[in-house]
PDB file of C-alpha atoms and ligand atoms in Angstrom:
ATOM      1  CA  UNK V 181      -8.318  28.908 108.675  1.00  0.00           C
ATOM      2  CA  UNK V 182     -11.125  26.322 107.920  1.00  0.00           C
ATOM      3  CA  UNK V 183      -9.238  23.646 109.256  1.00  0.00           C
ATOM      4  CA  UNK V 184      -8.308  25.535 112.243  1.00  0.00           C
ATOM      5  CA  UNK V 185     -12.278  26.005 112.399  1.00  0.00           C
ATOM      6  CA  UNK V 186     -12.784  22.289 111.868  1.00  0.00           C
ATOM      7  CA  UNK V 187     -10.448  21.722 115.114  1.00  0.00           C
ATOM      8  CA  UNK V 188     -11.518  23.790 117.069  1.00  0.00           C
ATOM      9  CA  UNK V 189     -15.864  22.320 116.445  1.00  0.00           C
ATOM     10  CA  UNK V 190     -14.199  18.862 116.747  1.00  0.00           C
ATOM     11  CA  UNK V 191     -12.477  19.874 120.001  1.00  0.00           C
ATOM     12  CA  UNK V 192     -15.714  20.989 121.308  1.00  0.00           C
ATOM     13  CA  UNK V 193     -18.106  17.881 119.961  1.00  0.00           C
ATOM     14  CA  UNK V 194     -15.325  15.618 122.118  1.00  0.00           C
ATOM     15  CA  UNK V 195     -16.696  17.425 125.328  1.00  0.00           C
ATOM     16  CA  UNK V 196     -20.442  18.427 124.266  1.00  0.00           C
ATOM     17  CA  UNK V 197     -23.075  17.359 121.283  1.00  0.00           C
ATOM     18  CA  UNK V 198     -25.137  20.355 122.767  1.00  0.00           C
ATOM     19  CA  UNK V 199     -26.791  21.832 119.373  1.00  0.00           C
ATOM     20  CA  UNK V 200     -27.297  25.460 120.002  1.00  0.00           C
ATOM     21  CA  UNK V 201     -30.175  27.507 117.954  1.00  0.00           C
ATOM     22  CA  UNK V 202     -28.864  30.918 119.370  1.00  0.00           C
ATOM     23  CA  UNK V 203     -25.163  32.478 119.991  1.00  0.00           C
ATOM     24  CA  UNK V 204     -25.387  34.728 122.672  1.00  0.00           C
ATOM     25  CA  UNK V 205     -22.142  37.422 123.007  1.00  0.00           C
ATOM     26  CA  UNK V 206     -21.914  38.752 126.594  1.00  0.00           C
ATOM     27  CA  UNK V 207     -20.189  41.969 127.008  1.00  0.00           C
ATOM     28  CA  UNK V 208     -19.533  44.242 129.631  1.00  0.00           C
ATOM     29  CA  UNK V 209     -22.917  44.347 131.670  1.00  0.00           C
ATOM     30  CA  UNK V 210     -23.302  40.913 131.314  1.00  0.00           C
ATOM     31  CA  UNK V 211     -21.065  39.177 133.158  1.00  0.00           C
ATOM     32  CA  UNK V 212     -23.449  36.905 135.177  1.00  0.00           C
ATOM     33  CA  UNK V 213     -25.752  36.205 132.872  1.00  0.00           C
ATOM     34  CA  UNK V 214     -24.643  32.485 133.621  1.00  0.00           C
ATOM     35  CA  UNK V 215     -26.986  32.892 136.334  1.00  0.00           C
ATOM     36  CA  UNK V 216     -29.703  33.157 133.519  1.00  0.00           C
ATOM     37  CA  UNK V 217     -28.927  30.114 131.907  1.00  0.00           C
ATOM     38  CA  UNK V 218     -29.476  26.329 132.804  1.00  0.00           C
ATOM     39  CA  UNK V 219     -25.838  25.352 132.065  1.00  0.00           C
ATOM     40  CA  UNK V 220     -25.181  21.944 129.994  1.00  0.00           C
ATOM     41  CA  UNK V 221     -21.307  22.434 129.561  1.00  0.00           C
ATOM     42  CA  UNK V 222     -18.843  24.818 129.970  1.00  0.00           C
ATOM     43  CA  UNK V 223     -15.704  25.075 127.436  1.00  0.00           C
ATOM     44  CA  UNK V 224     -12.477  27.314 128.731  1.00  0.00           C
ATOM     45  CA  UNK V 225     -11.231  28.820 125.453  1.00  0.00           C
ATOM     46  CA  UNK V 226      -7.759  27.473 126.895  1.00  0.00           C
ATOM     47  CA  UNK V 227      -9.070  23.670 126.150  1.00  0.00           C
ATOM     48  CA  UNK V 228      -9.919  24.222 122.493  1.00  0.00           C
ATOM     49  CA  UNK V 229      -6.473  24.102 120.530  1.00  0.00           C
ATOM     50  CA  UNK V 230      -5.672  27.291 118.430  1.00  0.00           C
ATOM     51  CA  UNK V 231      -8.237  29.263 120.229  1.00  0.00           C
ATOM     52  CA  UNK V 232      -7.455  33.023 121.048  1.00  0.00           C
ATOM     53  CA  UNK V 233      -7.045  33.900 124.737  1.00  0.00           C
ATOM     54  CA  UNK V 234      -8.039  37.471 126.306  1.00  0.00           C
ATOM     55  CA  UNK V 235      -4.782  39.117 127.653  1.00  0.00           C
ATOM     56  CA  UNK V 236      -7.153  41.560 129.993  1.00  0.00           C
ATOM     57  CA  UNK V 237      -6.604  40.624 133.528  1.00  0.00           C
ATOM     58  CA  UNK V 238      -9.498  39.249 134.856  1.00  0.00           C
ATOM     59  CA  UNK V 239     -11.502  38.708 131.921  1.00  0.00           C
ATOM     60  CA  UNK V 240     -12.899  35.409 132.159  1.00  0.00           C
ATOM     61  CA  UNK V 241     -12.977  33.003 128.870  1.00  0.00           C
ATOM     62  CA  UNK V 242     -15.369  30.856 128.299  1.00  0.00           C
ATOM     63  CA  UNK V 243     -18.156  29.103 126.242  1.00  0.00           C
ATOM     64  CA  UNK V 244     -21.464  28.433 128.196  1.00  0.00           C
ATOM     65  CA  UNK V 245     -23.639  26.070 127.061  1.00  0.00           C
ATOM     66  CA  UNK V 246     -27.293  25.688 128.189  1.00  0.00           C
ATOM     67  CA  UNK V 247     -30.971  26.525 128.134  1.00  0.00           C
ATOM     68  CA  UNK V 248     -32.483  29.620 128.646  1.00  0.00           C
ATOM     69  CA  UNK V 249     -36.613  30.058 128.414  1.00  0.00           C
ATOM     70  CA  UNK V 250     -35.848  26.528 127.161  1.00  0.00           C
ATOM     71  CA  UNK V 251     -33.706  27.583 123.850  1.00  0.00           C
ATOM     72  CA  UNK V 252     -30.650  26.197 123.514  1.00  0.00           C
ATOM     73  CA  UNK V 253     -27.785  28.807 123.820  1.00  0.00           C
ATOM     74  CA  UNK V 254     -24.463  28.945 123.229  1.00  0.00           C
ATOM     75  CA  UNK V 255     -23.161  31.983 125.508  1.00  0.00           C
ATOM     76  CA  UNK V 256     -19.268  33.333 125.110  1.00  0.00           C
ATOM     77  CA  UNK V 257     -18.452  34.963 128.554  1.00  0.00           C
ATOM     78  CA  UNK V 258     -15.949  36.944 127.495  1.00  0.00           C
ATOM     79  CA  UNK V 259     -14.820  37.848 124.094  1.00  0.00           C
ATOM     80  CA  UNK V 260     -10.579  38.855 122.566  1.00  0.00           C
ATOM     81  CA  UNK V 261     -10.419  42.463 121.095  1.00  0.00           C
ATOM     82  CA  UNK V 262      -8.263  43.351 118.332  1.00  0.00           C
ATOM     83  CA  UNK V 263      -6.505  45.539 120.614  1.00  0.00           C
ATOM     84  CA  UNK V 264      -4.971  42.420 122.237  1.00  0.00           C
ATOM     85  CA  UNK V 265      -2.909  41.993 118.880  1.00  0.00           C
ATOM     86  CA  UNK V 266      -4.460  38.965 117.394  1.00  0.00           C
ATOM     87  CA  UNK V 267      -4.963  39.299 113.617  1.00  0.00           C
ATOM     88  CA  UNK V 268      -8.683  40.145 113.204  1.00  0.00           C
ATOM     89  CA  UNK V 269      -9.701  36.479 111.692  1.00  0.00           C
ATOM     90  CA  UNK V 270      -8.601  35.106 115.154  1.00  0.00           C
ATOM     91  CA  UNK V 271     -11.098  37.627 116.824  1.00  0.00           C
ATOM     92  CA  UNK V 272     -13.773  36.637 114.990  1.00  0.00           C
ATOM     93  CA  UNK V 273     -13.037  32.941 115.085  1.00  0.00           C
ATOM     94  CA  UNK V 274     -15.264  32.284 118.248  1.00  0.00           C
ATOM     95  CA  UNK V 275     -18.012  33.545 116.544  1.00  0.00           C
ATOM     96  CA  UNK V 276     -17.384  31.097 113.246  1.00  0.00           C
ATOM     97  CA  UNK V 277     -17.123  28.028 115.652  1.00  0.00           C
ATOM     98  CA  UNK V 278     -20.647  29.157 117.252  1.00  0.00           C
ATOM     99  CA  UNK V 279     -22.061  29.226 113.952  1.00  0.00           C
ATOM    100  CA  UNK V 280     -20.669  25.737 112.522  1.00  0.00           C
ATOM    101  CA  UNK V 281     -22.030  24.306 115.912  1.00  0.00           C
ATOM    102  CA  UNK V 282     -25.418  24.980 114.489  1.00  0.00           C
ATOM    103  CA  UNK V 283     -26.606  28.304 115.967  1.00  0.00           C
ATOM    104  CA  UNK V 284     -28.800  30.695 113.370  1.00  0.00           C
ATOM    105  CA  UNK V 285     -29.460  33.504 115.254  1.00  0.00           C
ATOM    106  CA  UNK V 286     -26.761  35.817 116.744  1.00  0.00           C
ATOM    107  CA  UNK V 287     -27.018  38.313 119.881  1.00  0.00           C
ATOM    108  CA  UNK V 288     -24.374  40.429 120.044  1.00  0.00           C
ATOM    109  CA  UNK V 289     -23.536  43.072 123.227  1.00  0.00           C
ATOM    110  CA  UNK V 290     -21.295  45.200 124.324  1.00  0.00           C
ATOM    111  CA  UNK V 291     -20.156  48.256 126.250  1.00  0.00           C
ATOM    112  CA  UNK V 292     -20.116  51.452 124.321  1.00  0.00           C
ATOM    113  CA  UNK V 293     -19.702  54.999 124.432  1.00  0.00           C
ATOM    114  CA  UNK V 294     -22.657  57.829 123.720  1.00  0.00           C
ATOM    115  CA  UNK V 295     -21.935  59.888 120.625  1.00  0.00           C
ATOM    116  CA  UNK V 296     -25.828  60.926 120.653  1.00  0.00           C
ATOM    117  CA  UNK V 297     -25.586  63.790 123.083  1.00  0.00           C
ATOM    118  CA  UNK V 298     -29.517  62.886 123.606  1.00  0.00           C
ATOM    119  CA  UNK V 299     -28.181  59.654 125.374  1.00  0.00           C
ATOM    120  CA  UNK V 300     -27.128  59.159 129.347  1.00  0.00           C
ATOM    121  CA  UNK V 301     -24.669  56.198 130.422  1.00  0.00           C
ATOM    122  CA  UNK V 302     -27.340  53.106 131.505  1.00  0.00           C
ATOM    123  CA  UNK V 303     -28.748  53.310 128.071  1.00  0.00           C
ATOM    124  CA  UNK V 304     -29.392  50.409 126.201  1.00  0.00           C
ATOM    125  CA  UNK V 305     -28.984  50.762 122.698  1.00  0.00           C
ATOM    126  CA  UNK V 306     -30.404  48.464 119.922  1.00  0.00           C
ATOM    127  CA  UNK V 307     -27.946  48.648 116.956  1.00  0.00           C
ATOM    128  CA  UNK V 308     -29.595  49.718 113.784  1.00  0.00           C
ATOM    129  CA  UNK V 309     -26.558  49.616 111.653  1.00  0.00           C
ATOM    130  CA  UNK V 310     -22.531  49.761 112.140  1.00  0.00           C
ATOM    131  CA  UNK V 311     -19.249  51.262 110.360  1.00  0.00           C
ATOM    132  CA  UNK V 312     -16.310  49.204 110.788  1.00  0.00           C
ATOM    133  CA  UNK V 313     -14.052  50.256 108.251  1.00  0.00           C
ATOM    134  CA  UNK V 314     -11.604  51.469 111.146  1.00  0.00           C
ATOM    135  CA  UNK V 315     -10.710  47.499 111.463  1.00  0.00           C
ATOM    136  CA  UNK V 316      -9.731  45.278 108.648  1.00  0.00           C
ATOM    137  CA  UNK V 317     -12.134  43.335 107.258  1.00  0.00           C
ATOM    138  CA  UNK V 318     -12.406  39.570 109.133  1.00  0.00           C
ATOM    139  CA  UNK V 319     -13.018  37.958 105.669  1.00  0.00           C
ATOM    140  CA  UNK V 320      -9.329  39.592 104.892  1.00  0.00           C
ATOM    141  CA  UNK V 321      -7.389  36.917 102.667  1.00  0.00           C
ATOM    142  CA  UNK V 322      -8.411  33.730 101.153  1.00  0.00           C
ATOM    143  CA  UNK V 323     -12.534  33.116 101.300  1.00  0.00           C
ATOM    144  CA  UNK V 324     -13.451  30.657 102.950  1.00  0.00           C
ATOM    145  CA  UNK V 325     -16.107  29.433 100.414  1.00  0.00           C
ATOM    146  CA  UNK V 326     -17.038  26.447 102.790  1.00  0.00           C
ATOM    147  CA  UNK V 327     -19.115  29.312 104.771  1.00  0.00           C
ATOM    148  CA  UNK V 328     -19.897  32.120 102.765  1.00  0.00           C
ATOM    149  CA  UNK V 329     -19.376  34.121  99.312  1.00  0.00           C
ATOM    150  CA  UNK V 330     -16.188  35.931  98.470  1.00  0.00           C
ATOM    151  CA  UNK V 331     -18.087  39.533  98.332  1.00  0.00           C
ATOM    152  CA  UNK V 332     -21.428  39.377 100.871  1.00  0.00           C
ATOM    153  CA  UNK V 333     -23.659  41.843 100.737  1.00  0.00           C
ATOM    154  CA  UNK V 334     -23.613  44.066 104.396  1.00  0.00           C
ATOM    155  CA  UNK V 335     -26.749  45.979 103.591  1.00  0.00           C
ATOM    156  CA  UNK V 336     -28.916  44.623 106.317  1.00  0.00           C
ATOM    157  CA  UNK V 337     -26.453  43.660 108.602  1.00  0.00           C
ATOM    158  CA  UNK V 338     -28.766  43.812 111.774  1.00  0.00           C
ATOM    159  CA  UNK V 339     -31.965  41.735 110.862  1.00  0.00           C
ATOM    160  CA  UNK V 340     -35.016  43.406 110.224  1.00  0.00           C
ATOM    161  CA  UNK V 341     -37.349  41.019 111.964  1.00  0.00           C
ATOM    162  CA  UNK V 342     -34.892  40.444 114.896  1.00  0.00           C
ATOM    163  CA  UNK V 343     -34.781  44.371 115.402  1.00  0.00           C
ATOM    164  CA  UNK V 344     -38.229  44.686 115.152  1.00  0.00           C
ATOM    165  CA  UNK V 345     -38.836  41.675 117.561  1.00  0.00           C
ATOM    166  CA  UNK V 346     -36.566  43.479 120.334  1.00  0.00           C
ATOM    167  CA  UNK V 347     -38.225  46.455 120.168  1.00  0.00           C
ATOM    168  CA  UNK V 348     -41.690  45.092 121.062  1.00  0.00           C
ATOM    169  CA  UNK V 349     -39.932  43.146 123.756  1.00  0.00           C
ATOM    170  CA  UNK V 350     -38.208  46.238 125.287  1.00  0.00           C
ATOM    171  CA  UNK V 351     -41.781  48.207 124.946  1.00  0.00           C
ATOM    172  CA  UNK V 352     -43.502  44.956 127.095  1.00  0.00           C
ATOM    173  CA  UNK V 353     -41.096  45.124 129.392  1.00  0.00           C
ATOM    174  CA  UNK V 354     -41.229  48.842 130.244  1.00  0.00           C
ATOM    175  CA  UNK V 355     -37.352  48.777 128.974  1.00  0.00           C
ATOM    176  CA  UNK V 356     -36.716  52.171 127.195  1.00  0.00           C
ATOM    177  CA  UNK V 357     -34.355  51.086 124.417  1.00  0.00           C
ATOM    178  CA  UNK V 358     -32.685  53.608 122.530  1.00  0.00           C
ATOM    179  CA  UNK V 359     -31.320  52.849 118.477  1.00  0.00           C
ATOM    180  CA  UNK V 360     -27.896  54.040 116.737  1.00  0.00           C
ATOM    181  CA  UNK V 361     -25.320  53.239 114.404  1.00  0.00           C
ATOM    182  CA  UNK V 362     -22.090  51.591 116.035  1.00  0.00           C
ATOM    183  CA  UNK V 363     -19.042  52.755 115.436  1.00  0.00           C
ATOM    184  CA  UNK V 364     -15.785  50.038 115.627  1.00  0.00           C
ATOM    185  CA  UNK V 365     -12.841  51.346 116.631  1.00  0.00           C
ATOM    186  CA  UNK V 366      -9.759  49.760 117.040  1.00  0.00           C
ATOM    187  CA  UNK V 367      -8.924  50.500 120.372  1.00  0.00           C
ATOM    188  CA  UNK V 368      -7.405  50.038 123.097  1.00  0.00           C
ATOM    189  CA  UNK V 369      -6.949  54.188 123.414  1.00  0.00           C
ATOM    190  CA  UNK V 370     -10.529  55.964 123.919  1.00  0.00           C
ATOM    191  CA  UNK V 371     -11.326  58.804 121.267  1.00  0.00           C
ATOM    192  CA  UNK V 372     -10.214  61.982 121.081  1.00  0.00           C
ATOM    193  CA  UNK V 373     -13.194  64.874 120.887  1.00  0.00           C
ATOM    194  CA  UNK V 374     -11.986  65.534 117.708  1.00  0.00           C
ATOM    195  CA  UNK V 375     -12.352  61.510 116.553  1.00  0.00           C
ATOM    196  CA  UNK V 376     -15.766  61.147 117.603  1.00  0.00           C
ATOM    197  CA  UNK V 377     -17.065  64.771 116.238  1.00  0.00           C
ATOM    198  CA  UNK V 378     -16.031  62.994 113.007  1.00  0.00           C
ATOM    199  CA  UNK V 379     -18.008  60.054 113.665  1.00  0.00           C
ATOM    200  CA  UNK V 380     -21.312  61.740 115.144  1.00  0.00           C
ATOM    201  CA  UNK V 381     -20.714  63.665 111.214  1.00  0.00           C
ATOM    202  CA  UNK V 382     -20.592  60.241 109.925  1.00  0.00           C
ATOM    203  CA  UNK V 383     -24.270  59.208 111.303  1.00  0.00           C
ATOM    204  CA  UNK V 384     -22.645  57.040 114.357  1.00  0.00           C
ATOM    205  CA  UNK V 385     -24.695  57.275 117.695  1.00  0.00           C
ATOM    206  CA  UNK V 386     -22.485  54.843 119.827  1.00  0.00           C
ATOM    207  CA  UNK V 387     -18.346  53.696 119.746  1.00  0.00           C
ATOM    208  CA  UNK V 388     -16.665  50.626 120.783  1.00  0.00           C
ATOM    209  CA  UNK V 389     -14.018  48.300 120.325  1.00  0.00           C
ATOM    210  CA  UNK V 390     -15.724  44.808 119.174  1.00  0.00           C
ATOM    211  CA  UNK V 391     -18.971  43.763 117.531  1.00  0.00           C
ATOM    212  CA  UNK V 392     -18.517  45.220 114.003  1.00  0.00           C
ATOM    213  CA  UNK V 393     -15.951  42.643 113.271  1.00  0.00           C
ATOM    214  CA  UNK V 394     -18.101  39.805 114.475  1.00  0.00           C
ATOM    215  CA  UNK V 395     -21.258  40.923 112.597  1.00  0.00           C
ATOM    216  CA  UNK V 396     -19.490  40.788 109.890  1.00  0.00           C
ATOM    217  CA  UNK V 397     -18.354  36.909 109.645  1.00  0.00           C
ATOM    218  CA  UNK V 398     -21.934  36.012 110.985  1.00  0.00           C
ATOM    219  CA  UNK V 399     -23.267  37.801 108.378  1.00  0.00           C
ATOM    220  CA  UNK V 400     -21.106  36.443 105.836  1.00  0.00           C
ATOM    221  CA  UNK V 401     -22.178  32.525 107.229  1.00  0.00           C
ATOM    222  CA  UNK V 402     -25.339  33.588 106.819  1.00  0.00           C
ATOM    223  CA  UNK V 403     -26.505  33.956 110.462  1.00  0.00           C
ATOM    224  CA  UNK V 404     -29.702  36.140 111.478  1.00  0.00           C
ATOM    225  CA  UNK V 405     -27.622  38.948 113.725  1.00  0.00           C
ATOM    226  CA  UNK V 406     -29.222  41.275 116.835  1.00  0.00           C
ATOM    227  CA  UNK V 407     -26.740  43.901 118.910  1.00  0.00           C
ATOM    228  CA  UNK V 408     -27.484  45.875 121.891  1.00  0.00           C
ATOM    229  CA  UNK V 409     -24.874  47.660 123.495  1.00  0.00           C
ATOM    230  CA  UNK V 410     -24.973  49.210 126.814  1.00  0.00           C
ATOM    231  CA  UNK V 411     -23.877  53.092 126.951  1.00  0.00           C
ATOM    232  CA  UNK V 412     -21.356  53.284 129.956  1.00  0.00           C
ATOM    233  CA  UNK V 413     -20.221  56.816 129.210  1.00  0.00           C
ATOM    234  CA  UNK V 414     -20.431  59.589 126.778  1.00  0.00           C
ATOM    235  CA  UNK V 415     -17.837  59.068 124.558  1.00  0.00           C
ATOM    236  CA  UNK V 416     -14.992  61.537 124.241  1.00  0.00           C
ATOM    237  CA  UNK V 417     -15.983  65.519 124.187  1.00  0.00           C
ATOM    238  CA  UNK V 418     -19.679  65.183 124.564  1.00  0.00           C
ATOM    239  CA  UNK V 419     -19.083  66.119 128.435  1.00  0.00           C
ATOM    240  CA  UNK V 420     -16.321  68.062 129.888  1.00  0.00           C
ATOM    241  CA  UNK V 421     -14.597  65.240 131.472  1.00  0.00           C
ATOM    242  CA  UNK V 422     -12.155  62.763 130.508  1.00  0.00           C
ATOM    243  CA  UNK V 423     -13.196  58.998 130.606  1.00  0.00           C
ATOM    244  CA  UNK V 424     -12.398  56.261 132.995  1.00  0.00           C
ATOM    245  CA  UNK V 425     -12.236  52.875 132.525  1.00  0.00           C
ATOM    246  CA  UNK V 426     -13.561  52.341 136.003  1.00  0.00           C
ATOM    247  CA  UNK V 427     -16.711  54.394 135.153  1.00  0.00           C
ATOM    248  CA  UNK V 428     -17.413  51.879 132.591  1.00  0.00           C
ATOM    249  CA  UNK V 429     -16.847  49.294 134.508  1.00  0.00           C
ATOM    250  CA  UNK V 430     -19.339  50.477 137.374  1.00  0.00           C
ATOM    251  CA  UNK V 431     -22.074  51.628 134.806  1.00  0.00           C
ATOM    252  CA  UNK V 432     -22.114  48.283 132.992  1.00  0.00           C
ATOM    253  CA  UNK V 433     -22.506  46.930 136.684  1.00  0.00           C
ATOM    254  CA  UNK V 434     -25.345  48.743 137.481  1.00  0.00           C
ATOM    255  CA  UNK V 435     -27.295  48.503 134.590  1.00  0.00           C
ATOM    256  CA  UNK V 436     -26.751  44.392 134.670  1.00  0.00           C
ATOM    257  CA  UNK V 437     -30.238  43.443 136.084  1.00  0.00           C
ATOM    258  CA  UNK V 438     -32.093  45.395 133.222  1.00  0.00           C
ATOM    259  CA  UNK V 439     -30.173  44.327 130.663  1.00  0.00           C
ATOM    260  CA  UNK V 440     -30.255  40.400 131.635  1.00  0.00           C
ATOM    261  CA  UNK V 441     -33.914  40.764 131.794  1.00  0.00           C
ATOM    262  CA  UNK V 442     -33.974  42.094 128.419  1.00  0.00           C
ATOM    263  CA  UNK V 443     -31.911  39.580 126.804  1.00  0.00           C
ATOM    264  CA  UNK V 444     -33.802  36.453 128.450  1.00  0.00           C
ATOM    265  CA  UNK V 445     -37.247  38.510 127.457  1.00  0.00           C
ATOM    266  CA  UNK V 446     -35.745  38.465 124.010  1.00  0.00           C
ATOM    267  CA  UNK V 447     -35.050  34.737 123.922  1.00  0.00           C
ATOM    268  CA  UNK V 448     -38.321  33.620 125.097  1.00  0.00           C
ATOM    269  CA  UNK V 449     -39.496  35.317 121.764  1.00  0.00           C
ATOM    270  CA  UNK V 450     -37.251  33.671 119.609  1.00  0.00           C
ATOM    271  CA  UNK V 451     -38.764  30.604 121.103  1.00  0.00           C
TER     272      UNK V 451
HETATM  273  N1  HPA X  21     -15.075  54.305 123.443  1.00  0.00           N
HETATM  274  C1  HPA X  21     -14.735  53.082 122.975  1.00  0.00           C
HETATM  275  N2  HPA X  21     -15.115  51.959 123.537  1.00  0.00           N
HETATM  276  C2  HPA X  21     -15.895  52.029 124.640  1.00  0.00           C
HETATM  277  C3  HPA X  21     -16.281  53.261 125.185  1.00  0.00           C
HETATM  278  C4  HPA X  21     -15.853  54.462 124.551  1.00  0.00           C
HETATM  279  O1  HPA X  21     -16.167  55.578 124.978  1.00  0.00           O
HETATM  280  N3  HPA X  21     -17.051  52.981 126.280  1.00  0.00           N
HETATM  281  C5  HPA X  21     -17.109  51.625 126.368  1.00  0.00           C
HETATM  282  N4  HPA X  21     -16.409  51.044 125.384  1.00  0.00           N
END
C-alpha cells in the first residue's frame, strides 16, 4: 500500500509541484466550489495509476489544485464510498496522497442525514466527534509505519482549535452552525427507523456514508482534521416519510451558496 501511495504522489509531482497547506473534501453541496478556487492544476483520478474510480453516474472525479483567500488547496471534487465495493484502504487512499503532498490541515464535508429531531434539512453541522465502527477500520492490515503508529489514539479526532476556529467564523458570518456526532454507515441502503433510534441512543446527531473512514487515516498521519456536513434530510423515522435520494440531492443544491461561503470564510482564517 505505501508503494501504491508512493505512485500515485509521483504520478501527481509529474503533472504539478503545487504544495498544498490544506485538503479540502467536497461533498454533496459542494459541487462548484471550483468556482471558489483560483485553479493551478487539475488531476482526473483516471490519470493517477491505481487510483479508485467512483462507479456513481455522474459523479465527477477529480483533484483541484489552487488558491483560495490565497492558501494553497488541494480540493477532491468527488470522493469513492465503500459502498462502491473497494476495500476501505482504497477509499481512504485519496486522502493519504493529499497528505504526503504536504497538506496539514484537513476539511472534510459531506451530505448527511438529521438524527437530532431539533435539526431541519439546510443545516450545517460542525462535527464534534464520529462512530465508525460500522466500517472496518482503514488502518486494517499491515501499518504503514512510514505515516503513522500501529495503534493511534482517536480521542480528539476533530481538532479542538480548528472546531473552535469554525465556530467564530460561522458566528461572523451570521451562519447558524449546528454540532453532532457523525455516524458512518456503510451504505449504499438508507437506515431503517429502527437503525437510527439505535444510533440517536448511541449519542449520534447526524448519519452518512463517508468521512469517518477518512478522519481516521488523517488522523493517524497526523493531520489537523475539521468536518461539516450538510443535513439534506432527516434521517430514517424522525418524519413520517420515506427518503429520496433526489431530496438530497436538491437540498444539498440549495444550501450550496451558504455553505461555499462558509468554507472560503474558514480558509481565510487558517491563513
Ligand atoms: N443516511 C445516510 N447517508 C445520507 C443520508 C441519510 O439519511 N442523507 C445523506 N446522506
Amino acid at each position: 500500500m505505501y508503494q501504491k501511495l508512493q505512485q500515485c504522489v509521483q504520478a501527481i509531482r509529474a503533472r504539478t509541484d503545487f504544495v498544498p497547506s490544506v485538503a479540502l473534501v467536497l461533498g454533496s453541496g459542494l459541487g462548484k466550489y471550483a468556482q471558489e478556487m483560483d485553479l493551478v492544476c487539475e488531476i482526473p483520478y483516471a490519470d493517477i495509476p491505481g487510483f479508485p474510480c467512483s462507479t456513481v453516474a455522474g459523479h465527477d472525479g477529480r483533484y483541484l489544485f489552487g488558491y483560495v483567500a490565497g492558501v494553497p488547496v488541494v480540493a477532491m471534487k468527488g470522493r469513492v464510498h465503500y459502498y462502491e465495493g473497494y476495500d476501505i484502504a482504497d477509499v481512504v487512499l485519496p486522502i493519504r496522497t493529499m497528505g504526503l503532498l504536504g497538506a496539514k490541515t484537513l476539511l472534510l464535508t459531506n451530505a448527511a442525514g438529521g438524527i437530532d429531531p431539533t435539526f431541519v434539512p439546510g443545516d450545517l453541522m460542525l462535527i464534534t466527534d464520529q462512530i465508525a465502527s460500522a466500517v472496518p477500520s482503514p488502518l486494517r492490515g499491515p501499518n504503514l509505519a512510514e505515516l503513522g503508529d500501529r495503534f493511534p489514539d482517536m480521542s480528539e479526532i476533530y481538532d479542538r482549535s480548528l472546531r473552535e476556529q469554525v465556530r467564530q467564523v460561522a458566528g461572523e458570518c451570521g451562519i447558524p452552525l449546528r454540532e453532532g456526532v457523525y455516524y458512518q454507515t456503510a451504505g449504499p441502503n438508507y437506515e431503517t427507523p429502527a437503525e437510527i433510534r439505535c444510533y440517536r441512543q448511541a449519542g449520534a446527531s447526524a448519519v452518512g456514508m463517508s468521512t469517518g473512514c477518512e478522519a481516521i487515516v488523517a488522523k493517524h498521519m497526523g493531520m489537523k482534521i475539521c468536518g461539516i456536513s450538510c443535513i439534506t434530510n432527516m434521517a430514517a423515522g424522525i418524519l413520517d416519510q420515506p427518503l429520496a435520494h433526489e431530496e438530497v440531492q436538491q437540498v444539498a443544491d440549495r444550501v450550496q451558496k451558504q455553505f461555499s461561503h462558509l468554507v472560503t470564510a474558514v480558509m481565510k482564517r487558517l491563513k
